[in-house]
């Protein structure tokens, strides 16, 4: 039996590269498209090119689509709002329409929602930035520190305000995914991923505070676990296991923290004590390396819905607890895949942590 073909957009980016490297060993045949030439790019072209996309679908006939191509937070200062709209909204729509295009049945000249099509699932890689204003507490004051905010799938209620053009265009693209999926019957899964690549505040000064390890407890995920979530989503959507053909999930390393008001309040004013309580021995591990704890944290992502067997059945491996144990043993706490991907550039001219043009280790 031949391997299912997966079309991966943004194949030169962090997640796209990880998917292209990992999917063959997971039983899939990946085909990567990107505007940037790279060892993991199969077809060079843009998702906004409505003549390019049909040629890719015709040539490769993908069983699944993982849409990772995007302009995102690193591009906010270098690209216009219209650039974001064209790539994140118009590009997503063009890809959705290419994925759902199908020849009509022999007895009909008009495609319908029941028309047989190649694509069995459409996985849209979104972001926790789409939660917008829900990511910060509204109860803060100068005399009372704000508690950490608990973020899960229910946090989309109340139409939180967008924080930037990135979040605004990603939520609009999510809506397009849901609309086209409902109209055509194509199963669609949205994965709102937390950090898995370098961030603006991921600089050398803060790295001494072991920022990435700490973030695994509340707002980071290893790229290998994101790949695993994509595979779970493809399998579950492809076999009809997503109720109503639509699902949206938070993808972040499982938090060791509880979501009760007392814990969230303590995290917002003195996170160190909470870290020490939930992971016994962590203080000694940090002290032995001259590492510090964060004084407070502002949010906690809850990814338990994606982990439920009746949902995606996702089983993340790279947790905060595991990272602490690996550090204690003097072993690498990141996945081998994340090291292979390294840090990739976003712009032609290097400008800080985002824009290193050449790939370097993280």
Short mmCIF file of C-alpha atoms in Angstrom, two decimals:
data_model
loop_
_atom_site.label_atom_id
_atom_site.label_comp_id
_atom_site.label_asym_id
_atom_site.label_seq_id
_atom_site.Cartn_x
_atom_site.Cartn_y
_atom_site.Cartn_z
CA UNK A 1 0.00 0.00 0.00
CA UNK A 2 1.36 3.42 -0.95
CA UNK A 3 1.87 6.06 1.68
CA UNK A 4 -0.78 8.78 1.95
CA UNK A 5 0.42 12.02 0.37
CA UNK A 6 0.40 15.14 2.55
CA UNK A 7 0.66 18.61 1.07
CA UNK A 8 2.63 20.81 3.48
CA UNK A 9 2.52 24.56 2.92
CA UNK A 10 5.28 26.73 4.33
CA UNK A 11 7.73 23.87 3.90
CA UNK A 12 10.77 26.13 4.41
CA UNK A 13 9.57 27.36 7.82
CA UNK A 14 10.09 25.85 11.24
CA UNK A 15 7.03 23.61 11.36
CA UNK A 16 7.01 22.97 7.63
CA UNK A 17 10.62 21.79 7.76
CA UNK A 18 9.86 19.60 10.78
CA UNK A 19 6.89 18.03 9.00
CA UNK A 20 8.85 17.37 5.82
CA UNK A 21 11.63 15.71 7.83
CA UNK A 22 9.39 13.65 10.12
CA UNK A 23 6.40 12.54 8.02
CA UNK A 24 8.22 9.91 5.89
CA UNK A 25 9.12 7.91 9.01
CA UNK A 26 5.53 8.26 10.23
CA UNK A 27 4.09 6.61 7.14
CA UNK A 28 3.38 9.61 4.91
CA UNK A 29 4.68 11.02 1.65
CA UNK A 30 5.05 14.79 2.16
CA UNK A 31 5.03 17.32 -0.66
CA UNK A 32 6.18 20.78 0.37
CA UNK A 33 5.35 24.13 -1.18
CA UNK A 34 6.90 27.48 -0.29
CA UNK A 35 7.96 30.74 -1.89
CA UNK A 36 11.46 30.13 -0.52
CA UNK A 37 13.77 27.47 -2.00
CA UNK A 38 14.96 25.00 0.61
CA UNK A 39 15.93 21.33 0.92
CA UNK A 40 12.40 20.63 2.16
CA UNK A 41 10.57 22.52 -0.61
CA UNK A 42 9.21 20.31 -3.39
CA UNK A 43 7.28 22.93 -5.40
CA UNK A 44 8.27 26.59 -5.48
CA UNK A 45 5.27 28.89 -5.52
CA UNK A 46 2.82 30.95 -3.50
CA UNK A 47 -0.44 29.92 -1.87
CA UNK A 48 -1.90 33.16 -3.23
CA UNK A 49 -1.25 31.99 -6.81
CA UNK A 50 -4.56 30.52 -7.96
CA UNK A 51 -2.97 28.97 -11.05
CA UNK A 52 -0.09 27.38 -9.15
CA UNK A 53 -2.21 25.60 -6.55
CA UNK A 54 -4.42 23.57 -8.95
CA UNK A 55 -1.30 22.36 -10.74
CA UNK A 56 0.12 21.07 -7.46
CA UNK A 57 -3.11 19.27 -6.54
CA UNK A 58 -3.39 17.79 -10.04
CA UNK A 59 0.21 16.58 -10.04
CA UNK A 60 0.41 15.17 -6.51
CA UNK A 61 -3.22 14.41 -5.57
CA UNK A 62 -2.69 14.86 -1.82
CA UNK A 63 -4.76 12.88 0.66
CA UNK A 64 -4.27 15.50 3.37
CA UNK A 65 -3.30 19.17 3.59
CA UNK A 66 -1.38 20.72 6.47
CA UNK A 67 -1.49 24.49 6.02
CA UNK A 68 1.46 25.96 7.93
CA UNK A 69 2.37 28.81 5.56
CA UNK A 70 1.70 32.20 7.09
CA UNK A 71 2.91 35.66 7.82
CA UNK A 72 3.13 35.72 11.59
CA UNK A 73 4.30 37.73 14.55
CA UNK A 74 7.92 38.18 13.40
CA UNK A 75 6.56 39.89 10.26
CA UNK A 76 4.31 42.46 11.97
CA UNK A 77 6.96 45.18 11.86
CA UNK A 78 8.26 44.35 8.38
CA UNK A 79 5.06 43.70 6.40
CA UNK A 80 1.93 45.72 5.78
CA UNK A 81 -1.55 44.81 6.99
CA UNK A 82 -2.47 44.14 3.38
CA UNK A 83 0.41 41.65 3.12
CA UNK A 84 -1.08 39.80 6.08
CA UNK A 85 -4.54 39.85 4.52
CA UNK A 86 -3.30 38.54 1.19
CA UNK A 87 -1.22 35.71 2.67
CA UNK A 88 -3.19 34.66 5.73
CA UNK A 89 -6.74 35.20 4.49
CA UNK A 90 -6.73 35.20 0.67
CA UNK A 91 -4.01 32.55 0.55
CA UNK A 92 -5.92 30.29 2.93
CA UNK A 93 -9.09 30.70 0.90
CA UNK A 94 -7.24 29.86 -2.33
CA UNK A 95 -5.84 26.72 -0.73
CA UNK A 96 -9.24 25.71 0.65
CA UNK A 97 -10.82 26.11 -2.78
CA UNK A 98 -8.06 24.11 -4.45
CA UNK A 99 -8.44 21.38 -1.83
CA UNK A 100 -12.19 21.13 -2.29
CA UNK A 101 -12.25 21.34 -6.09
CA UNK A 102 -13.37 18.01 -7.50
CA UNK A 103 -14.73 16.61 -10.69
CA UNK A 104 -18.52 16.20 -10.60
CA UNK A 105 -20.09 12.74 -10.68
CA UNK A 106 -20.63 11.37 -14.21
CA UNK A 107 -24.38 12.04 -13.98
CA UNK A 108 -24.01 15.66 -12.94
CA UNK A 109 -22.32 18.83 -14.13
CA UNK A 110 -22.40 20.54 -10.74
CA UNK A 111 -20.14 19.50 -7.82
CA UNK A 112 -21.97 18.92 -4.54
CA UNK A 113 -21.01 18.44 -0.93
CA UNK A 114 -21.16 14.68 -1.46
CA UNK A 115 -18.81 14.71 -4.45
CA UNK A 116 -15.88 12.33 -4.02
CA UNK A 117 -12.66 14.26 -3.46
CA UNK A 118 -9.01 13.45 -2.85
CA UNK A 119 -8.46 15.51 0.30
CA UNK A 120 -9.50 13.63 3.43
CA UNK A 121 -8.51 16.32 5.91
CA UNK A 122 -7.43 19.95 6.02
CA UNK A 123 -5.28 20.84 9.03
CA UNK A 124 -4.93 24.57 9.61
CA UNK A 125 -2.01 25.67 11.78
CA UNK A 126 -3.21 28.65 13.77
CA UNK A 127 -1.80 30.33 16.86
CA UNK A 128 -2.61 31.06 20.47
CA UNK A 129 -2.26 34.73 19.45
CA UNK A 130 -5.76 34.26 18.02
CA UNK A 131 -7.09 34.41 21.60
CA UNK A 132 -6.34 38.13 21.49
CA UNK A 133 -7.41 40.11 24.55
CA UNK A 134 -8.38 36.91 26.36
CA UNK A 135 -4.66 36.37 26.97
CA UNK A 136 -4.49 39.05 29.64
CA UNK A 137 -6.42 39.56 32.83
CA UNK A 138 -8.96 42.36 33.03
CA UNK A 139 -8.77 42.51 36.83
CA UNK A 140 -5.29 43.94 37.21
CA UNK A 141 -4.60 47.15 39.15
CA UNK A 142 -1.55 48.99 40.36
CA UNK A 143 -2.10 47.72 43.90
CA UNK A 144 -3.08 44.13 43.06
CA UNK A 145 -1.05 41.94 40.65
CA UNK A 146 -3.13 40.34 37.92
CA UNK A 147 -3.64 36.59 38.20
CA UNK A 148 -2.50 34.34 35.38
CA UNK A 149 -5.22 33.68 32.81
CA UNK A 150 -6.31 30.12 32.06
CA UNK A 151 -6.59 29.63 28.29
CA UNK A 152 -8.45 26.73 26.72
CA UNK A 153 -10.86 26.24 23.82
CA UNK A 154 -13.67 27.99 25.71
CA UNK A 155 -11.63 31.21 25.77
CA UNK A 156 -12.90 32.06 22.27
CA UNK A 157 -16.28 32.93 23.80
CA UNK A 158 -17.17 36.58 24.06
CA UNK A 159 -15.32 37.52 20.84
CA UNK A 160 -12.01 38.67 22.41
CA UNK A 161 -10.48 41.67 20.65
CA UNK A 162 -7.47 41.01 18.40
CA UNK A 163 -4.08 42.22 19.65
CA UNK A 164 -2.45 42.66 16.23
CA UNK A 165 -2.91 42.03 12.51
CA UNK A 166 -1.42 38.55 12.88
CA UNK A 167 -4.10 37.40 15.31
CA UNK A 168 -6.85 39.17 13.39
CA UNK A 169 -6.00 37.47 10.10
CA UNK A 170 -5.54 34.04 11.68
CA UNK A 171 -8.98 34.13 13.31
CA UNK A 172 -10.50 35.25 9.99
CA UNK A 173 -8.74 32.35 8.26
CA UNK A 174 -10.10 29.95 10.90
CA UNK A 175 -13.60 31.17 10.08
CA UNK A 176 -12.99 30.56 6.38
CA UNK A 177 -11.80 27.04 7.16
CA UNK A 178 -14.96 26.33 9.12
CA UNK A 179 -17.20 27.84 6.44
CA UNK A 180 -15.66 25.97 3.51
CA UNK A 181 -15.54 22.74 5.49
CA UNK A 182 -19.24 23.02 6.34
CA UNK A 183 -20.17 23.85 2.75
CA UNK A 184 -18.17 21.06 1.14
CA UNK A 185 -18.02 18.31 3.75
CA UNK A 186 -14.21 18.40 3.94
CA UNK A 187 -13.07 17.65 7.52
CA UNK A 188 -11.18 20.61 8.97
CA UNK A 189 -9.10 20.79 12.16
CA UNK A 190 -7.59 24.00 13.53
CA UNK A 191 -4.56 23.68 15.79
CA UNK A 192 -3.84 26.78 17.87
CA UNK A 193 -0.19 26.18 18.69
CA UNK A 194 1.85 27.90 21.36
CA UNK A 195 5.52 28.85 20.95
CA UNK A 196 7.82 26.37 19.25
CA UNK A 197 10.38 28.69 17.59
CA UNK A 198 12.50 31.71 18.64
CA UNK A 199 10.56 34.66 20.00
CA UNK A 200 11.43 38.34 20.35
CA UNK A 201 12.06 37.97 24.08
CA UNK A 202 14.14 34.82 23.57
CA UNK A 203 17.45 36.64 23.78
CA UNK A 204 20.73 35.72 25.45
CA UNK A 205 20.02 37.70 28.63
CA UNK A 206 16.72 35.93 29.29
CA UNK A 207 18.07 32.60 28.09
CA UNK A 208 20.18 32.59 31.24
CA UNK A 209 16.89 32.32 33.04
CA UNK A 210 16.24 29.11 31.05
CA UNK A 211 13.21 30.74 29.47
CA UNK A 212 12.39 27.90 27.08
CA UNK A 213 12.36 25.25 29.81
CA UNK A 214 10.15 27.39 32.02
CA UNK A 215 7.76 28.11 29.16
CA UNK A 216 7.08 24.39 28.69
CA UNK A 217 5.06 24.67 31.89
CA UNK A 218 2.62 27.21 30.51
CA UNK A 219 3.16 28.54 26.95
CA UNK A 220 5.57 26.47 24.81
CA UNK A 221 5.51 23.20 22.90
CA UNK A 222 8.27 21.21 21.23
CA UNK A 223 7.99 21.11 17.45
CA UNK A 224 8.07 17.30 17.53
CA UNK A 225 4.87 17.33 19.58
CA UNK A 226 3.30 19.76 17.09
CA UNK A 227 4.10 17.29 14.32
CA UNK A 228 2.50 14.54 16.40
CA UNK A 229 -0.62 16.68 16.85
CA UNK A 230 -0.83 17.19 13.08
CA UNK A 231 -0.65 13.44 12.53
CA UNK A 232 -3.33 12.81 15.16
CA UNK A 233 -5.54 15.43 13.51
CA UNK A 234 -5.08 13.90 10.05
CA UNK A 235 -5.87 10.41 11.27
CA UNK A 236 -8.87 11.41 13.34
CA UNK A 237 -10.35 13.73 10.71
CA UNK A 238 -9.57 11.35 7.88
CA UNK A 239 -11.47 8.47 9.48
CA UNK A 240 -14.48 10.62 10.36
CA UNK A 241 -13.63 10.84 14.04
CA UNK A 242 -14.11 14.61 14.32
CA UNK A 243 -17.70 15.38 15.31
CA UNK A 244 -19.34 17.50 12.65
CA UNK A 245 -16.14 17.46 10.57
CA UNK A 246 -14.75 20.42 12.53
CA UNK A 247 -12.46 20.81 15.52
CA UNK A 248 -10.30 23.49 17.12
CA UNK A 249 -7.67 22.65 19.71
CA UNK A 250 -5.00 24.28 21.85
CA UNK A 251 -1.62 22.61 21.25
CA UNK A 252 0.82 23.35 24.06
CA UNK A 253 2.95 21.22 26.38
CA UNK A 254 0.74 19.89 29.20
CA UNK A 255 0.82 22.28 32.13
CA UNK A 256 1.60 20.99 35.62
CA UNK A 257 -0.45 23.84 37.09
CA UNK A 258 -4.05 23.73 38.21
CA UNK A 259 -6.62 26.11 36.82
CA UNK A 260 -8.16 27.10 40.16
CA UNK A 261 -8.33 30.73 41.20
CA UNK A 262 -5.85 30.39 44.04
CA UNK A 263 -3.14 28.86 41.84
CA UNK A 264 -3.65 31.40 39.07
CA UNK A 265 -3.48 34.23 41.58
CA UNK A 266 -0.21 32.92 43.00
CA UNK A 267 1.27 32.49 39.52
CA UNK A 268 0.50 36.14 38.83
CA UNK A 269 2.41 37.41 41.82
CA UNK A 270 5.05 34.79 42.82
CA UNK A 271 5.39 31.92 40.36
CA UNK A 272 8.55 30.47 41.92
CA UNK A 273 6.75 28.87 44.86
CA UNK A 274 4.19 27.25 42.56
CA UNK A 275 6.90 25.81 40.32
CA UNK A 276 8.62 24.31 43.37
CA UNK A 277 5.41 22.71 44.57
CA UNK A 278 4.27 21.13 41.32
CA UNK A 279 7.68 19.67 40.37
CA UNK A 280 9.57 18.50 43.48
CA UNK A 281 13.32 18.96 43.15
CA UNK A 282 13.11 21.60 40.43
CA UNK A 283 14.62 24.27 42.68
CA UNK A 284 17.76 22.22 43.24
CA UNK A 285 18.14 21.55 39.53
CA UNK A 286 17.86 25.25 38.74
CA UNK A 287 20.15 26.39 41.55
CA UNK A 288 22.80 23.90 40.45
CA UNK A 289 22.98 25.65 37.09
CA UNK A 290 22.56 29.23 38.23
CA UNK A 291 19.11 29.38 36.68
CA UNK A 292 16.35 31.62 37.94
CA UNK A 293 12.58 31.32 38.03
CA UNK A 294 10.27 33.86 36.49
CA UNK A 295 8.75 36.19 39.08
CA UNK A 296 5.29 35.82 37.60
CA UNK A 297 3.51 34.48 34.54
CA UNK A 298 0.53 35.97 32.77
CA UNK A 299 -1.20 32.97 31.15
CA UNK A 300 -1.45 29.19 31.19
CA UNK A 301 -2.45 27.18 28.15
CA UNK A 302 -4.55 24.08 28.77
CA UNK A 303 -4.21 21.46 26.01
CA UNK A 304 -6.14 18.63 27.67
CA UNK A 305 -8.96 18.64 25.11
CA UNK A 306 -6.59 17.63 22.31
CA UNK A 307 -5.24 14.85 24.54
CA UNK A 308 -8.60 13.20 25.13
CA UNK A 309 -9.00 9.89 23.34
CA UNK A 310 -12.42 10.86 22.03
CA UNK A 311 -10.90 14.02 20.51
CA UNK A 312 -7.42 13.91 18.91
CA UNK A 313 -5.84 11.40 21.24
CA UNK A 314 -2.65 13.50 21.21
CA UNK A 315 0.14 12.26 23.49
CA UNK A 316 2.78 14.98 23.92
CA UNK A 317 6.19 13.79 25.06
CA UNK A 318 8.22 16.93 25.72
CA UNK A 319 6.80 18.18 29.00
CA UNK A 320 8.18 20.55 31.62
CA UNK A 321 8.66 17.67 34.06
CA UNK A 322 10.59 15.67 31.47
CA UNK A 323 12.77 18.66 30.61
CA UNK A 324 13.70 19.18 34.27
CA UNK A 325 14.59 15.49 34.64
CA UNK A 326 16.73 15.57 31.49
CA UNK A 327 18.55 18.72 32.62
CA UNK A 328 19.23 17.11 35.99
CA UNK A 329 20.89 14.16 34.21
CA UNK A 330 22.89 16.47 31.98
CA UNK A 331 21.02 15.32 28.86
CA UNK A 332 19.43 17.24 25.99
CA UNK A 333 15.86 18.16 26.90
CA UNK A 334 14.73 19.21 23.42
CA UNK A 335 13.65 16.79 20.72
CA UNK A 336 16.10 15.62 18.09
CA UNK A 337 13.72 17.04 15.50
CA UNK A 338 13.86 20.55 16.99
CA UNK A 339 17.65 20.43 16.85
CA UNK A 340 17.56 19.34 13.20
CA UNK A 341 15.26 22.21 12.29
CA UNK A 342 17.31 24.79 14.22
CA UNK A 343 16.53 28.50 14.01
CA UNK A 344 15.39 29.70 10.60
CA UNK A 345 15.31 33.23 9.24
CA UNK A 346 12.26 35.24 8.24
CA UNK A 347 13.74 38.22 6.36
CA UNK A 348 16.56 38.93 3.92
CA UNK A 349 18.32 41.28 6.35
CA UNK A 350 19.11 39.90 9.84
CA UNK A 351 17.41 41.95 12.54
CA UNK A 352 17.64 40.19 15.88
CA UNK A 353 16.54 36.73 16.89
CA UNK A 354 13.82 36.39 14.23
CA UNK A 355 15.76 37.33 11.19
CA UNK A 356 18.94 35.30 11.16
CA UNK A 357 19.15 34.44 7.48
CA UNK A 358 21.06 31.19 7.84
CA UNK A 359 19.86 28.23 9.86
CA UNK A 360 21.53 27.96 13.27
CA UNK A 361 21.02 25.68 16.26
CA UNK A 362 18.59 26.95 18.90
#
